[in-house]
Amino acid sequence: MTTPSTIGHVRACQICAASSLELVLMLGHHPLPSSYLTEAQLHDPETAYPLTLVRCTACGLVQLDHIVDPTSVFPPEYPYQTGMTNMLIRNFQALADAVVPAYGLTSEHLVVDIGSNDGTLLKPFKAHGVRVLGVEPTDTAKLANAAGIETIQAYLTVETARAAAEKYGTARVVTAANVFAHIPNPVQVVEGVKALLSDDGVFISESQYLMDIVEHLEFDTVYHEHLRFYALKPLQTLFALTGMSIVDAERISAAGGSIRVYAKKGTHVPSARVAELIAAEEAAGLYDAAALNAFAQKAIQAKRDLLALLLSCRAKGRIAALGSPVRANTLMGFTRLDTTLIDYCGERSGSPKIGLYTPGTHIPVADEKRLFDEQPEFLLVNSWHIGEELMKKMRDLGYNGTFIVPLPTPRLVS
């Protein structure tokens, strides 16, 4: 059984191919979240795509109902660099420190990372003396190679995987962190993983977890890069379709709350943690229309409350934004924010987004040094999921204004 490799409107579930897709939340039409604009491009038309969340009533997968061509979503000049996010650096160090002893990895073993970006995940594995290889379609592969992390610049396909396995040998560990839900046709993705993986190997994926999205109202994680929002039962279906099985899973704090899943070839008895997590998912209503409809209504109310709070703040002073993560482009697009409310976004020095404009909302992105020089009265914390860490850092560096935390309940922090 295979799923349709759909570009455009999704009429069948991306995992089980059932046609019973039920509306969860419509966020409107949005440009691609990483398609930042130059000043000259502000005068050109922008293409916007539907951003609608649906649920498969057969296998339970929550997913987008429109898939944009991956070559548009992840072009060679894709601006994101994993190594600029301290939270992910810490997360990947902890992953390597746990996996290397758990699986007895040595210099004879290979770890392959899919969607490896600038090589941040692989660096701590290499520091442990393990052989590493990245597979990355964008030009960040060049950064990884320059940093000594051997990387193939290509999209993951079964053919790419087979060629890599023939040249480098099969991998004891294959990882896919924050990319496993990004690639169309997940059945073919897993077939590519199987081609890379040794018979006794393990596939470790990290994806934003539907449980955290619903619990913490993280609807801003819904954007065109994220095609699927995983819970464990749909993943069990996916791996069963491809001759693999989940052996363990755990919740981790990365990216506002993620699920780390361990899968192996063949049929295996899952750990007790898997059963416990599935029971918690069922108790939370992740497979029920009522719970997901309540989530959608809360998202709509949060939009209204945030807009009211921003209008009130704007009457009292200037508002800038802290950071310009792609997830913020969903929030700002859904709330229809622009420079009538937000003067600019302050990005960490060195960010390739500095000097550009946010897609759709056209808010300029500046070096965050400007925030300390100008001291705007209010600062919208775009990466609110790590807001406590960021607000402390900004205070320590000298920002004196009031923070606006947009979700799950819009509020001010003095």
CSV table of C-alpha atoms in Angstrom, one decimal:
chain,number,residue,atom,x,y,z
A,1,MET,CA,0.0,0.0,0.0
A,2,THR,CA,1.3,3.5,-0.9
A,3,THR,CA,0.1,7.0,-0.4
A,4,PRO,CA,-0.3,9.5,-3.1
A,5,SER,CA,2.6,11.8,-3.7
A,6,THR,CA,0.5,14.9,-3.9
A,7,ILE,CA,1.6,18.4,-4.7
A,8,GLY,CA,-1.3,20.8,-4.3
A,9,HIS,CA,-4.6,20.0,-2.7
A,10,VAL,CA,-4.6,16.9,-0.5
A,11,ARG,CA,-7.6,14.8,-1.1
A,12,ALA,CA,-6.4,11.6,0.7
A,13,CYS,CA,-4.5,11.0,4.0
A,14,GLN,CA,-0.8,11.4,3.6
A,15,ILE,CA,-0.2,8.1,5.5
A,16,CYS,CA,-3.2,5.7,5.0
A,17,ALA,CA,-4.6,7.2,1.8
A,18,ALA,CA,-8.2,7.3,3.3
A,19,SER,CA,-10.3,10.1,1.8
A,20,SER,CA,-12.1,10.9,5.0
A,21,LEU,CA,-10.4,14.3,5.9
A,22,GLU,CA,-12.2,16.5,8.5
A,23,LEU,CA,-11.6,20.2,8.9
A,24,VAL,CA,-9.8,21.3,12.1
A,25,LEU,CA,-8.7,24.9,11.6
A,26,MET,CA,-8.4,27.3,8.7
A,27,LEU,CA,-5.6,29.9,9.1
A,28,GLY,CA,-6.2,31.6,5.7
A,29,HIS,CA,-3.8,31.9,2.8
A,30,HIS,CA,-0.1,32.6,3.5
A,31,PRO,CA,3.2,33.0,1.6
A,32,LEU,CA,5.8,30.5,2.3
A,33,PRO,CA,7.2,31.2,5.8
A,34,SER,CA,10.8,31.4,4.8
A,35,SER,CA,10.3,33.5,1.6
A,36,TYR,CA,11.7,36.7,3.1
A,37,LEU,CA,11.7,39.7,0.7
A,38,THR,CA,14.2,42.2,-0.4
A,39,GLU,CA,13.1,45.8,-0.5
A,40,ALA,CA,12.8,45.6,-4.3
A,41,GLN,CA,10.5,42.6,-4.0
A,42,LEU,CA,8.0,44.5,-1.9
A,43,HIS,CA,6.7,45.9,-5.2
A,44,ASP,CA,6.1,42.5,-6.7
A,45,PRO,CA,3.1,40.1,-6.2
A,46,GLU,CA,3.4,37.3,-3.6
A,47,THR,CA,2.0,33.8,-4.0
A,48,ALA,CA,0.0,32.7,-1.0
A,49,TYR,CA,-1.1,29.1,-0.4
A,50,PRO,CA,-4.0,27.7,1.7
A,51,LEU,CA,-3.0,26.9,5.3
A,52,THR,CA,-5.7,24.6,6.6
A,53,LEU,CA,-5.4,21.8,9.2
A,54,VAL,CA,-7.4,18.6,8.7
A,55,ARG,CA,-7.7,15.3,10.5
A,56,CYS,CA,-7.9,11.8,8.9
A,57,THR,CA,-10.8,10.0,10.6
A,58,ALA,CA,-9.3,6.6,9.6
A,59,CYS,CA,-5.8,6.7,11.1
A,60,GLY,CA,-6.0,10.0,13.1
A,61,LEU,CA,-3.3,11.9,11.3
A,62,VAL,CA,-3.6,15.7,11.6
A,63,GLN,CA,-2.1,17.3,8.5
A,64,LEU,CA,-2.2,20.2,6.0
A,65,ASP,CA,-4.7,19.9,3.2
A,66,HIS,CA,-2.3,21.6,0.7
A,67,ILE,CA,1.3,20.6,-0.1
A,68,VAL,CA,3.6,23.1,-1.8
A,69,ASP,CA,6.4,21.8,-4.1
A,70,PRO,CA,9.4,21.1,-1.8
A,71,THR,CA,11.8,22.9,-4.2
A,72,SER,CA,9.8,26.1,-3.5
A,73,VAL,CA,9.6,25.5,0.3
A,74,PHE,CA,13.3,24.5,0.6
A,75,PRO,CA,15.1,26.4,-2.2
A,76,PRO,CA,18.9,26.4,-2.3
A,77,GLU,CA,19.0,29.8,-0.6
A,78,TYR,CA,16.8,28.6,2.3
A,79,PRO,CA,17.8,31.0,5.1
A,80,TYR,CA,17.5,28.9,8.3
A,81,GLN,CA,20.6,27.7,10.1
A,82,THR,CA,20.2,25.2,13.0
A,83,GLY,CA,23.4,26.3,14.6
A,84,MET,CA,21.9,29.8,15.5
A,85,THR,CA,19.4,28.2,17.9
A,86,ASN,CA,21.0,27.4,21.3
A,87,MET,CA,18.0,25.2,22.4
A,88,LEU,CA,18.6,22.9,19.4
A,89,ILE,CA,22.4,22.8,20.0
A,90,ARG,CA,21.7,21.6,23.6
A,91,ASN,CA,19.1,19.2,22.4
A,92,PHE,CA,21.4,17.5,19.8
A,93,GLN,CA,24.3,17.3,22.3
A,94,ALA,CA,22.0,15.5,24.7
A,95,LEU,CA,20.8,13.2,22.0
A,96,ALA,CA,24.3,12.2,21.0
A,97,ASP,CA,25.4,11.8,24.6
A,98,ALA,CA,22.5,9.4,25.2
A,99,VAL,CA,22.5,7.4,21.9
A,100,VAL,CA,26.3,6.7,21.6
A,101,PRO,CA,26.5,4.6,24.8
A,102,ALA,CA,23.0,3.2,24.4
A,103,TYR,CA,23.8,1.7,21.0
A,104,GLY,CA,27.5,1.1,21.6
A,105,LEU,CA,28.5,3.4,18.7
A,106,THR,CA,32.2,3.4,17.8
A,107,SER,CA,34.3,4.7,14.9
A,108,GLU,CA,33.2,1.7,12.9
A,109,HIS,CA,29.6,2.9,12.9
A,110,LEU,CA,27.8,5.5,10.8
A,111,VAL,CA,25.2,8.0,11.8
A,112,VAL,CA,23.2,9.6,8.9
A,113,ASP,CA,21.1,12.7,9.5
A,114,ILE,CA,18.3,13.5,7.0
A,115,GLY,CA,17.7,17.2,6.5
A,116,SER,CA,21.0,17.9,8.2
A,117,ASN,CA,21.1,21.6,7.6
A,118,ASP,CA,24.4,23.0,8.8
A,119,GLY,CA,25.5,19.8,10.5
A,120,THR,CA,24.6,20.9,14.0
A,121,LEU,CA,23.1,17.5,15.0
A,122,LEU,CA,26.0,15.5,13.6
A,123,LYS,CA,28.8,17.5,15.3
A,124,PRO,CA,28.4,16.0,18.8
A,125,PHE,CA,28.3,12.5,17.2
A,126,LYS,CA,31.5,13.2,15.4
A,127,ALA,CA,33.0,14.5,18.6
A,128,HIS,CA,32.3,11.1,20.1
A,129,GLY,CA,34.4,9.6,17.3
A,130,VAL,CA,31.5,8.2,15.3
A,131,ARG,CA,31.5,8.5,11.4
A,132,VAL,CA,28.8,10.9,10.3
A,133,LEU,CA,27.0,11.8,7.0
A,134,GLY,CA,24.4,14.5,6.3
A,135,VAL,CA,21.8,14.6,3.6
A,136,GLU,CA,20.6,18.2,3.0
A,137,PRO,CA,19.0,19.8,-0.2
A,138,THR,CA,19.8,23.4,0.5
A,139,ASP,CA,23.0,25.4,0.3
A,140,THR,CA,23.5,25.1,4.1
A,141,ALA,CA,25.1,21.7,3.0
A,142,LYS,CA,28.0,23.8,1.9
A,143,LEU,CA,28.3,25.3,5.4
A,144,ALA,CA,28.3,21.8,6.9
A,145,ASN,CA,31.0,20.5,4.5
A,146,ALA,CA,33.1,23.6,5.2
A,147,ALA,CA,32.8,22.8,9.0
A,148,GLY,CA,34.0,19.2,8.4
A,149,ILE,CA,30.7,17.5,8.4
A,150,GLU,CA,30.5,15.5,5.2
A,151,THR,CA,27.2,16.2,3.6
A,152,ILE,CA,25.4,15.2,0.4
A,153,GLN,CA,23.5,18.1,-1.1
A,154,ALA,CA,20.3,16.3,-2.3
A,155,TYR,CA,16.7,15.6,-1.4
A,156,LEU,CA,16.1,12.3,0.3
A,157,THR,CA,14.9,9.7,-2.2
A,158,VAL,CA,15.1,6.0,-2.2
A,159,GLU,CA,17.7,6.4,-5.0
A,160,THR,CA,19.8,8.9,-3.0
A,161,ALA,CA,19.6,6.6,0.0
A,162,ARG,CA,20.7,3.6,-1.9
A,163,ALA,CA,23.6,5.4,-3.5
A,164,ALA,CA,24.7,6.7,-0.1
A,165,ALA,CA,24.6,3.3,1.5
A,166,GLU,CA,26.6,1.8,-1.4
A,167,LYS,CA,29.3,4.5,-1.0
A,168,TYR,CA,29.5,4.9,2.8
A,169,GLY,CA,27.9,1.7,4.0
A,170,THR,CA,24.6,1.3,5.9
A,171,ALA,CA,24.0,3.3,9.1
A,172,ARG,CA,23.6,2.0,12.6
A,173,VAL,CA,21.6,5.2,13.3
A,174,VAL,CA,19.5,7.4,11.0
A,175,THR,CA,18.2,10.6,12.4
A,176,ALA,CA,15.5,13.1,11.2
A,177,ALA,CA,15.0,16.0,13.5
A,178,ASN,CA,12.3,18.5,12.6
A,179,VAL,CA,12.2,17.2,9.0
A,180,PHE,CA,10.3,13.9,9.2
A,181,ALA,CA,7.0,15.7,8.9
A,182,HIS,CA,8.2,18.1,6.2
A,183,ILE,CA,8.7,15.7,3.2
A,184,PRO,CA,5.8,14.7,1.0
A,185,ASN,CA,4.9,11.0,0.8
A,186,PRO,CA,6.0,9.7,4.2
A,187,VAL,CA,5.8,6.1,3.0
A,188,GLN,CA,8.6,6.8,0.5
A,189,VAL,CA,10.5,8.7,3.1
A,190,VAL,CA,10.6,5.6,5.4
A,191,GLU,CA,11.6,3.5,2.4
A,192,GLY,CA,14.6,5.8,1.9
A,193,VAL,CA,15.4,5.4,5.6
A,194,LYS,CA,15.2,1.6,5.3
A,195,ALA,CA,17.7,1.8,2.4
A,196,LEU,CA,20.1,3.7,4.6
A,197,LEU,CA,19.7,1.6,7.7
A,198,SER,CA,21.5,-1.5,8.7
A,199,ASP,CA,19.4,-4.5,9.7
A,200,ASP,CA,20.1,-3.9,13.4
A,201,GLY,CA,20.0,-0.1,13.1
A,202,VAL,CA,17.6,2.4,14.6
A,203,PHE,CA,15.7,5.3,13.0
A,204,ILE,CA,15.3,8.2,15.5
A,205,SER,CA,12.9,11.0,14.5
A,206,GLU,CA,12.0,14.2,16.3
A,207,SER,CA,8.9,16.0,15.3
A,208,GLN,CA,6.7,18.6,16.9
A,209,TYR,CA,4.2,16.7,18.9
A,210,LEU,CA,0.4,17.1,18.4
A,211,MET,CA,-0.1,16.7,22.2
A,212,ASP,CA,2.0,19.8,22.9
A,213,ILE,CA,0.5,21.8,20.0
A,214,VAL,CA,-3.0,21.2,21.5
A,215,GLU,CA,-2.1,21.5,25.1
A,216,HIS,CA,-0.1,24.8,24.7
A,217,LEU,CA,-2.1,26.2,21.8
A,218,GLU,CA,0.9,26.2,19.5
A,219,PHE,CA,-1.0,26.9,16.3
A,220,ASP,CA,1.8,29.1,15.1
A,221,THR,CA,3.7,25.8,14.4
A,222,VAL,CA,1.3,25.2,11.5
A,223,TYR,CA,3.0,26.4,8.3
A,224,HIS,CA,3.8,25.0,4.9
A,225,GLU,CA,7.0,23.3,5.9
A,226,HIS,CA,5.1,21.2,8.4
A,227,LEU,CA,2.9,18.8,6.4
A,228,ARG,CA,2.0,16.5,9.2
A,229,PHE,CA,1.5,16.9,13.0
A,230,TYR,CA,2.4,13.5,14.6
A,231,ALA,CA,0.8,11.6,17.4
A,232,LEU,CA,1.9,8.0,18.0
A,233,LYS,CA,-1.0,6.0,16.6
A,234,PRO,CA,-0.7,7.4,13.0
A,235,LEU,CA,3.0,6.8,13.2
A,236,GLN,CA,2.4,3.1,14.2
A,237,THR,CA,0.3,2.9,11.0
A,238,LEU,CA,3.0,4.5,8.9
A,239,PHE,CA,5.7,2.1,10.1
A,240,ALA,CA,3.5,-0.9,9.8
A,241,LEU,CA,2.9,0.0,6.2
A,242,THR,CA,6.7,0.0,5.6
A,243,GLY,CA,7.8,-3.1,7.4
A,244,MET,CA,9.1,-1.3,10.5
A,245,SER,CA,7.8,-0.8,14.0
A,246,ILE,CA,8.1,1.7,16.9
A,247,VAL,CA,10.2,0.3,19.7
A,248,ASP,CA,10.3,3.4,22.0
A,249,ALA,CA,9.1,7.0,22.2
A,250,GLU,CA,9.6,9.9,24.6
A,251,ARG,CA,8.4,13.5,24.9
A,252,ILE,CA,11.2,16.1,24.7
A,253,SER,CA,11.1,19.9,25.2
A,254,ALA,CA,12.7,20.9,21.9
A,255,ALA,CA,10.8,23.3,19.6
A,256,GLY,CA,8.1,23.9,22.1
A,257,GLY,CA,7.4,20.2,22.7
A,258,SER,CA,8.4,17.3,20.5
A,259,ILE,CA,8.1,13.5,20.3
A,260,ARG,CA,11.2,11.5,19.8
A,261,VAL,CA,10.4,8.1,18.2
A,262,TYR,CA,12.7,5.1,17.9
A,263,ALA,CA,11.8,2.6,15.1
A,264,LYS,CA,13.5,-0.5,13.7
A,265,LYS,CA,13.1,-2.8,10.8
A,266,GLY,CA,10.7,-5.7,11.4
A,267,THR,CA,8.1,-6.3,14.1
A,268,HIS,CA,9.1,-5.5,17.7
A,269,VAL,CA,7.3,-5.2,21.0
A,270,PRO,CA,7.2,-1.5,21.9
A,271,SER,CA,8.3,-0.2,25.3
A,272,ALA,CA,5.9,0.6,28.1
A,273,ARG,CA,6.4,4.3,27.3
A,274,VAL,CA,4.7,3.9,23.9
A,275,ALA,CA,1.6,2.4,25.5
A,276,GLU,CA,1.6,5.1,28.2
A,277,LEU,CA,1.9,7.9,25.6
A,278,ILE,CA,-0.9,6.5,23.4
A,279,ALA,CA,-3.2,6.2,26.4
A,280,ALA,CA,-2.4,9.8,27.3
A,281,GLU,CA,-3.2,10.9,23.7
A,282,GLU,CA,-6.5,9.1,23.8
A,283,ALA,CA,-7.4,10.6,27.1
A,284,ALA,CA,-6.5,14.1,25.8
A,285,GLY,CA,-8.9,13.6,22.8
A,286,LEU,CA,-6.3,13.8,20.1
A,287,TYR,CA,-8.3,11.3,18.0
A,288,ASP,CA,-11.7,13.1,18.7
A,289,ALA,CA,-13.3,15.9,16.7
A,290,ALA,CA,-14.5,17.6,19.8
A,291,ALA,CA,-11.1,18.2,21.4
A,292,LEU,CA,-9.6,19.4,18.1
A,293,ASN,CA,-12.5,21.7,17.5
A,294,ALA,CA,-12.0,23.2,21.0
A,295,PHE,CA,-8.3,23.8,20.1
A,296,ALA,CA,-9.4,25.6,16.9
A,297,GLN,CA,-11.8,27.9,18.8
A,298,LYS,CA,-9.1,28.8,21.4
A,299,ALA,CA,-6.8,29.7,18.5
A,300,ILE,CA,-9.4,32.0,17.0
A,301,GLN,CA,-10.0,33.7,20.4
A,302,ALA,CA,-6.2,34.1,21.0
A,303,LYS,CA,-6.0,35.9,17.6
A,304,ARG,CA,-8.7,38.4,18.8
A,305,ASP,CA,-7.2,38.8,22.2
A,306,LEU,CA,-3.7,39.4,20.8
A,307,LEU,CA,-4.9,42.0,18.3
A,308,ALA,CA,-6.8,43.8,21.1
A,309,LEU,CA,-3.7,43.8,23.3
A,310,LEU,CA,-1.4,45.1,20.6
A,311,LEU,CA,-3.8,47.9,19.7
A,312,SER,CA,-3.9,48.9,23.3
A,313,CYS,CA,-0.1,48.8,23.6
A,314,ARG,CA,0.4,50.8,20.3
A,315,ALA,CA,-1.7,53.6,21.7
A,316,LYS,CA,0.9,53.9,24.5
A,317,GLY,CA,4.2,53.5,22.6
A,318,ARG,CA,6.3,51.7,20.0
A,319,ILE,CA,6.1,47.9,19.5
A,320,ALA,CA,9.0,45.9,18.0
A,321,ALA,CA,9.3,42.1,17.8
A,322,LEU,CA,12.0,39.9,19.3
A,323,GLY,CA,13.2,37.5,16.6
A,324,SER,CA,11.7,36.5,13.3
A,325,PRO,CA,11.3,32.7,13.5
A,326,VAL,CA,9.3,31.2,10.7
A,327,ARG,CA,6.6,30.1,13.1
A,328,ALA,CA,6.0,33.8,13.9
A,329,ASN,CA,5.0,34.4,10.2
A,330,THR,CA,1.9,32.2,10.8
A,331,LEU,CA,1.0,34.1,13.9
A,332,MET,CA,1.5,37.5,12.3
A,333,GLY,CA,-0.2,36.5,9.0
A,334,PHE,CA,-3.2,35.0,10.9
A,335,THR,CA,-3.5,38.1,13.1
A,336,ARG,CA,-2.9,40.4,10.1
A,337,LEU,CA,0.0,42.3,11.8
A,338,ASP,CA,2.1,44.7,9.7
A,339,THR,CA,4.1,47.9,10.3
A,340,THR,CA,1.0,49.8,11.4
A,341,LEU,CA,1.5,47.8,14.7
A,342,ILE,CA,5.0,46.3,14.6
A,343,ASP,CA,7.9,48.6,13.7
A,344,TYR,CA,10.5,45.9,13.0
A,345,CYS,CA,11.7,42.4,14.1
A,346,GLY,CA,15.1,42.3,15.9
A,347,GLU,CA,17.1,39.2,14.9
A,348,ARG,CA,20.3,37.8,16.4
A,349,SER,CA,23.4,39.3,14.8
A,350,GLY,CA,24.6,37.3,11.8
A,351,SER,CA,21.1,36.1,10.8
A,352,PRO,CA,20.7,36.0,7.1
A,353,LYS,CA,17.2,37.5,7.5
A,354,ILE,CA,18.6,40.9,8.6
A,355,GLY,CA,17.9,43.5,6.0
A,356,LEU,CA,14.9,41.6,4.6
A,357,TYR,CA,11.1,41.8,5.1
A,358,THR,CA,8.7,39.2,6.6
A,359,PRO,CA,6.6,37.4,4.0
A,360,GLY,CA,3.1,38.7,3.6
A,361,THR,CA,3.3,41.2,6.5
A,362,HIS,CA,6.4,43.1,5.2
A,363,ILE,CA,7.8,43.9,8.6
A,364,PRO,CA,11.5,44.8,8.3
A,365,VAL,CA,14.1,42.6,10.0
A,366,ALA,CA,16.9,44.4,11.8
A,367,ASP,CA,19.9,43.5,13.9
A,368,GLU,CA,18.7,43.1,17.5
A,369,LYS,CA,21.2,45.7,18.6
A,370,ARG,CA,18.6,48.2,17.4
A,371,LEU,CA,16.3,47.0,20.2
A,372,PHE,CA,18.8,48.1,22.9
A,373,ASP,CA,19.7,51.4,21.1
A,374,GLU,CA,16.0,52.5,20.6
A,375,GLN,CA,14.4,50.8,23.6
A,376,PRO,CA,10.9,50.4,22.2
A,377,GLU,CA,8.2,50.5,24.9
A,378,PHE,CA,6.9,47.0,24.0
A,379,LEU,CA,8.6,43.9,22.6
A,380,LEU,CA,6.5,41.1,21.1
A,381,VAL,CA,8.2,37.7,22.0
A,382,ASN,CA,7.9,35.8,18.7
A,383,SER,CA,9.6,32.7,20.0
A,384,TRP,CA,7.3,32.6,23.0
A,385,HIS,CA,7.8,28.9,23.5
A,386,ILE,CA,11.2,29.7,24.9
A,387,GLY,CA,10.1,33.1,26.1
A,388,GLU,CA,11.4,32.8,29.7
A,389,GLU,CA,14.9,32.2,28.5
A,390,LEU,CA,14.7,35.0,25.9
A,391,MET,CA,13.2,37.6,28.2
A,392,LYS,CA,15.9,36.9,30.9
A,393,LYS,CA,18.6,37.3,28.2
A,394,MET,CA,17.1,40.6,27.0
A,395,ARG,CA,16.9,42.0,30.5
A,396,ASP,CA,20.5,40.9,31.2
A,397,LEU,CA,21.6,42.7,28.0
A,398,GLY,CA,19.8,45.9,28.9
A,399,TYR,CA,16.3,46.0,27.4
A,400,ASN,CA,14.1,48.0,29.8
A,401,GLY,CA,10.6,47.9,28.2
A,402,THR,CA,7.6,45.6,28.5
A,403,PHE,CA,7.4,42.2,26.9
A,404,ILE,CA,4.3,40.9,25.1
A,405,VAL,CA,3.9,37.1,25.2
A,406,PRO,CA,1.4,36.2,22.4
A,407,LEU,CA,0.4,32.7,23.3
A,408,PRO,CA,-1.3,30.7,24.7
A,409,THR,CA,-2.9,33.6,26.4
A,410,PRO,CA,-1.7,37.1,25.3
A,411,ARG,CA,-0.2,38.9,28.2
A,412,LEU,CA,2.2,41.6,29.3
A,413,VAL,CA,5.4,40.9,31.3
A,414,SER,CA,7.0,44.0,32.9
